[in-house]
CSV table of C-alpha atoms in Angstrom, one decimal:
chain,number,residue,atom,x,y,z
A,1,MET,CA,0.1,-0.1,0.0
A,2,LYS,CA,2.7,2.4,1.0
A,3,ASN,CA,4.5,1.7,-2.4
A,4,LEU,CA,1.2,2.3,-4.1
A,5,LEU,CA,0.9,5.7,-2.4
A,6,PHE,CA,4.4,6.6,-3.4
A,7,ILE,CA,3.8,5.8,-6.9
A,8,LEU,CA,0.8,7.7,-7.1
A,9,MET,CA,2.5,10.8,-5.4
A,10,LEU,CA,5.4,10.7,-7.7
A,11,SER,CA,3.1,10.5,-10.7
A,12,PHE,CA,1.2,13.6,-9.6
A,13,LEU,CA,4.4,15.6,-9.0
A,14,VAL,CA,5.8,14.3,-12.5
A,15,GLY,CA,2.5,15.5,-14.1
A,16,ALA,CA,2.4,18.8,-12.3
A,17,CYS,CA,6.1,19.4,-13.4
A,18,GLY,CA,4.9,18.6,-17.0
A,19,ASN,CA,2.1,21.3,-16.8
A,20,ASP,CA,4.5,23.8,-15.6
A,21,ASP,CA,6.7,23.2,-18.7
A,22,ASP,CA,3.6,23.4,-20.9
A,23,ASN,CA,2.9,27.0,-19.7
A,24,THR,CA,6.3,28.2,-20.3
A,25,PRO,CA,6.0,30.8,-23.4
A,26,ALA,CA,8.0,29.9,-26.3
A,27,GLU,CA,11.1,31.9,-27.2
A,28,VAL,CA,10.4,33.8,-30.4
A,29,ALA,CA,13.0,35.6,-32.7
A,30,VAL,CA,12.6,39.7,-32.9
A,31,SER,CA,12.8,41.4,-36.2
A,32,LEU,CA,12.2,44.9,-36.8
A,33,LYS,CA,10.7,46.6,-39.9
A,34,PHE,CA,11.1,50.2,-40.6
A,35,SER,CA,8.6,52.3,-42.5
A,36,GLN,CA,7.8,55.9,-43.1
A,37,THR,CA,4.8,58.0,-43.9
A,38,PHE,CA,3.8,61.7,-44.6
A,39,ASP,CA,0.5,62.3,-42.8
A,40,ASN,CA,-0.2,58.5,-43.0
A,41,THR,CA,0.7,58.4,-46.7
A,42,PRO,CA,3.4,55.7,-47.3
A,43,PHE,CA,6.9,57.4,-48.2
A,44,THR,CA,9.2,54.8,-50.2
A,45,ASP,CA,12.2,54.9,-52.3
A,46,SER,CA,9.8,55.6,-55.3
A,47,ASP,CA,8.8,59.0,-53.7
A,48,ILE,CA,12.2,60.3,-53.5
A,49,SER,CA,12.5,63.6,-55.2
A,50,ALA,CA,9.2,62.5,-57.1
A,51,THR,CA,6.2,63.2,-54.8
A,52,VAL,CA,5.3,66.5,-53.5
A,53,TYR,CA,4.1,66.9,-50.0
A,54,THR,CA,2.8,69.8,-48.0
A,55,ASN,CA,3.9,70.5,-44.6
A,56,GLU,CA,1.9,72.3,-41.7
A,57,MET,CA,3.2,75.7,-42.7
A,58,GLY,CA,1.9,75.1,-46.1
A,59,HIS,CA,5.2,74.8,-47.9
A,60,GLU,CA,5.0,72.2,-50.9
A,61,LEU,CA,8.3,70.1,-50.6
A,62,THR,CA,10.1,67.0,-52.1
A,63,ILE,CA,12.3,64.7,-50.3
A,64,SER,CA,15.6,63.5,-52.0
A,65,ARG,CA,17.3,61.7,-49.2
A,66,LEU,CA,16.1,60.5,-45.8
A,67,ARG,CA,18.3,58.5,-43.1
A,68,TYR,CA,18.0,58.2,-39.3
A,69,LEU,CA,19.4,56.4,-36.6
A,70,ILE,CA,18.0,54.8,-33.6
A,71,SER,CA,19.8,53.0,-30.6
A,72,LYS,CA,19.4,50.9,-27.4
A,73,MET,CA,16.1,49.1,-28.6
A,74,VAL,CA,14.4,47.5,-25.5
A,75,LEU,CA,11.3,45.6,-25.1
A,76,LYS,CA,9.7,45.7,-21.6
A,77,ASN,CA,7.1,43.2,-20.4
A,78,SER,CA,4.2,43.6,-18.1
A,79,ALA,CA,6.4,42.4,-15.1
A,80,GLY,CA,8.8,45.1,-15.9
A,81,GLU,CA,11.6,42.8,-17.2
A,82,MET,CA,13.7,44.5,-19.9
A,83,PHE,CA,15.0,42.7,-23.0
A,84,PRO,CA,17.6,44.5,-25.1
A,85,ILE,CA,17.0,43.8,-28.7
A,86,GLY,CA,19.7,45.9,-30.7
A,87,GLU,CA,22.4,48.3,-30.1
A,88,TYR,CA,21.8,50.6,-32.9
A,89,HIS,CA,20.2,50.8,-36.6
A,90,LEU,CA,20.6,53.3,-39.4
A,91,THR,CA,17.7,53.4,-41.7
A,92,ASP,CA,18.2,54.6,-45.3
A,93,VAL,CA,15.0,54.7,-47.1
A,94,SER,CA,17.0,54.5,-50.6
A,95,ASN,CA,18.6,51.2,-49.4
A,96,ALA,CA,16.0,48.5,-49.1
A,97,THR,CA,18.3,46.2,-47.1
A,98,THR,CA,18.1,48.7,-44.1
A,99,LEU,CA,14.4,48.5,-43.8
A,100,LEU,CA,14.3,45.2,-42.2
A,101,LEU,CA,16.5,44.1,-39.2
A,102,ASN,CA,16.9,40.6,-37.9
A,103,THR,CA,18.1,41.6,-34.4
A,104,ASN,CA,19.5,38.2,-33.3
A,105,ALA,CA,17.5,38.6,-30.1
A,106,SER,CA,14.8,36.5,-28.9
A,107,VAL,CA,12.0,37.1,-26.2
A,108,PRO,CA,9.2,34.8,-24.5
A,109,GLU,CA,5.8,35.1,-26.5
A,110,GLY,CA,3.9,37.9,-24.7
A,111,THR,CA,2.9,41.5,-24.6
A,112,TYR,CA,5.6,44.2,-24.4
A,113,THR,CA,6.1,47.9,-24.9
A,114,LEU,CA,9.0,49.4,-27.0
A,115,SER,CA,11.5,51.9,-26.1
A,116,PHE,CA,14.5,53.3,-28.0
A,117,VAL,CA,17.0,56.1,-28.3
A,118,TYR,CA,16.4,58.5,-31.2
A,119,GLY,CA,20.1,59.1,-32.2
A,120,PHE,CA,22.8,58.2,-29.8
A,121,ASN,CA,22.9,58.9,-26.1
A,122,GLU,CA,26.0,60.8,-24.4
A,123,GLU,CA,27.5,57.5,-23.5
A,124,ASN,CA,27.3,56.0,-27.0
A,125,ASN,CA,27.8,59.1,-29.4
A,126,THR,CA,31.5,58.6,-29.5
A,127,ASP,CA,33.5,60.0,-32.4
A,128,GLY,CA,34.6,57.6,-34.9
A,129,ALA,CA,33.7,54.6,-32.8
A,130,TYR,CA,31.4,52.7,-35.5
A,131,PRO,CA,33.3,51.5,-38.7
A,132,ASP,CA,30.1,50.9,-40.6
A,133,LEU,CA,28.6,54.4,-39.8
A,134,ASN,CA,32.1,55.9,-40.7
A,135,SER,CA,32.0,54.4,-44.0
A,136,VAL,CA,28.7,55.9,-45.1
A,137,SER,CA,29.5,59.4,-44.1
A,138,TRP,CA,27.3,59.5,-41.0
A,139,ASN,CA,29.8,61.5,-38.7
A,140,TRP,CA,28.8,64.7,-37.1
A,141,PRO,CA,31.7,67.4,-37.2
A,142,LEU,CA,34.1,67.7,-34.3
A,143,THR,CA,33.5,71.4,-34.6
A,144,LEU,CA,29.8,70.8,-33.7
A,145,GLY,CA,30.6,68.3,-30.9
A,146,GLY,CA,31.4,65.1,-32.8
A,147,GLY,CA,29.9,61.7,-32.6
A,148,TYR,CA,27.3,61.0,-35.5
A,149,HIS,CA,24.2,62.4,-37.3
A,150,PHE,CA,20.7,61.4,-35.9
A,151,LEU,CA,18.8,62.4,-39.0
A,152,GLN,CA,19.6,63.5,-42.5
A,153,MET,CA,16.6,64.7,-44.5
A,154,ASP,CA,17.2,66.7,-47.6
A,155,GLY,CA,15.1,68.0,-50.4
A,156,ASN,CA,13.6,71.2,-51.9
A,157,TYR,CA,10.6,73.4,-50.6
A,158,ASN,CA,8.3,75.8,-52.5
A,159,VAL,CA,8.8,73.4,-55.2
A,160,ASN,CA,5.8,74.6,-57.4
A,161,THR,CA,6.7,78.4,-57.1
A,162,ASP,CA,10.2,79.3,-56.2
A,163,PRO,CA,12.2,76.0,-55.4
A,164,ALA,CA,14.8,76.4,-52.7
A,165,PRO,CA,16.8,73.5,-51.0
A,166,PHE,CA,16.4,72.5,-47.5
A,167,ASN,CA,19.0,70.3,-45.4
A,168,PHE,CA,17.2,69.0,-42.2
A,169,HIS,CA,20.2,67.4,-40.3
A,170,ASN,CA,20.1,66.8,-36.5
A,171,GLY,CA,22.7,65.8,-34.1
A,172,THR,CA,24.6,67.3,-31.2
A,173,ALA,CA,23.6,71.0,-30.3
A,174,ARG,CA,26.5,73.5,-30.4
A,175,VAL,CA,25.7,76.2,-27.8
A,176,SER,CA,29.0,78.1,-28.5
A,177,GLU,CA,32.5,77.6,-29.4
A,178,GLY,CA,33.6,74.4,-27.4
A,179,ASP,CA,30.2,74.1,-25.7
A,180,PHE,CA,27.9,71.4,-26.8
A,181,GLU,CA,24.5,70.0,-25.4
A,182,GLN,CA,23.4,66.5,-25.9
A,183,ASN,CA,20.4,66.3,-28.3
A,184,PHE,CA,19.1,62.9,-28.3
A,185,VAL,CA,15.4,61.7,-27.4
A,186,GLN,CA,14.6,58.8,-25.2
A,187,VAL,CA,11.4,57.5,-27.0
A,188,ASP,CA,9.2,55.5,-24.7
A,189,LEU,CA,6.2,54.0,-26.6
A,190,THR,CA,3.2,53.1,-24.5
A,191,ASN,CA,1.1,51.0,-26.6
A,192,SER,CA,1.3,47.2,-26.1
A,193,LEU,CA,2.6,44.9,-28.7
A,194,LEU,CA,1.6,41.3,-28.5
A,195,ILE,CA,4.6,39.4,-29.8
A,196,GLU,CA,4.1,35.9,-31.1
A,197,ASN,CA,6.2,33.4,-33.3
A,198,GLY,CA,6.6,34.9,-36.9
A,199,ASP,CA,5.5,38.6,-35.8
A,200,VAL,CA,7.4,41.6,-36.9
A,201,ILE,CA,7.8,44.8,-34.9
A,202,GLU,CA,7.1,47.8,-37.3
A,203,ILE,CA,8.6,51.0,-36.1
A,204,LYS,CA,6.9,53.9,-38.0
A,205,MET,CA,8.3,57.5,-38.7
A,206,ASP,CA,5.7,60.2,-39.8
A,207,ILE,CA,7.8,62.6,-41.4
A,208,ALA,CA,5.1,65.3,-41.4
A,209,GLU,CA,5.6,65.5,-37.5
A,210,TRP,CA,9.1,66.9,-37.9
A,211,PHE,CA,7.4,69.9,-39.2
A,212,THR,CA,4.2,70.1,-37.0
A,213,ASN,CA,4.4,69.3,-33.3
A,214,PRO,CA,5.0,71.1,-31.1
A,215,ASN,CA,6.9,73.5,-33.4
A,216,THR,CA,5.5,74.5,-36.7
A,217,TRP,CA,8.6,74.4,-39.1
A,218,ASP,CA,9.1,77.5,-41.3
A,219,PHE,CA,11.6,76.8,-44.1
A,220,ASN,CA,11.7,80.6,-44.9
A,221,VAL,CA,13.6,80.9,-41.5
A,222,TYR,CA,15.2,77.3,-41.2
A,223,SER,CA,16.2,75.7,-44.3
A,224,THR,CA,20.0,75.2,-44.8
A,225,ASN,CA,23.2,75.5,-42.6
A,226,LEU,CA,21.1,74.1,-39.5
A,227,MET,CA,23.9,71.9,-38.1
A,228,PRO,CA,25.6,74.8,-36.3
A,229,ASN,CA,22.3,76.5,-35.4
A,230,TYR,CA,21.5,75.9,-31.8
A,231,GLU,CA,17.9,77.0,-32.0
A,232,ALA,CA,17.0,74.8,-34.9
A,233,GLN,CA,18.7,71.7,-33.3
A,234,LYS,CA,16.7,72.2,-30.2
A,235,LEU,CA,13.4,72.8,-32.2
A,236,MET,CA,14.2,69.4,-34.0
A,237,GLN,CA,14.8,67.5,-30.8
A,238,GLU,CA,11.4,68.8,-29.4
A,239,ASN,CA,9.4,67.7,-32.5
A,240,ALA,CA,11.2,64.3,-32.6
A,241,ALA,CA,8.9,63.2,-29.6
A,242,THR,CA,5.8,62.4,-31.7
A,243,VAL,CA,7.6,61.2,-35.0
A,244,PHE,CA,7.6,57.4,-34.0
A,245,SER,CA,5.3,54.7,-33.3
A,246,ALA,CA,5.0,51.0,-33.5
A,247,SER,CA,3.0,47.9,-34.2
A,248,VAL,CA,3.0,44.4,-34.8
A,249,GLU,CA,2.3,42.8,-38.1
């Protein structure tokens, strides 16, 4: 009888352990897709220098180049656990290979929120530290604080009336000679992302927000030579807060 009870108890324990294992979430690979819109209208390589957009100020513009960098990508679950999924990534709309990133990270299936740094924070924005970024001329001049660009957007405005160029470049803000101010943005997206096997996280940039919120951008005031312009750099930083969103597809 004692042997029978022992066998029954052992069977119960083994079964219980098996049930616990069954409830362990599967590990899934994390991939990121990068997409761009202008007021919810997709912006792709085919739109470069071809499609005319109108910003909040009413300027008609075309975009000839769009590149941007994010870093320190992290997923956080409902228990507050953090899962780093990438050190940094440079997106170039003209280069299709940069629009999808297989992060080599994996997380348990579940619900998460996404955060990242727009640009590099002070610790990581080290001049010349990233050979791959050096090779694509992503550096920010030493005279302006060094490190790297966060954003390059070039094009023309007033394209149907009196075309003029704009160079919307963002990075470290130069206060005065030898005095620089960090200009990155910590982006903490609050919407929940249910991540399951095969899902891809899509990070979306709404280009129109660079010219809209909270500062309405006036190309007649800020169009070229913006890299050494402290006021322009800080306005860009403020507008970056609403540029990004994320979803799962």
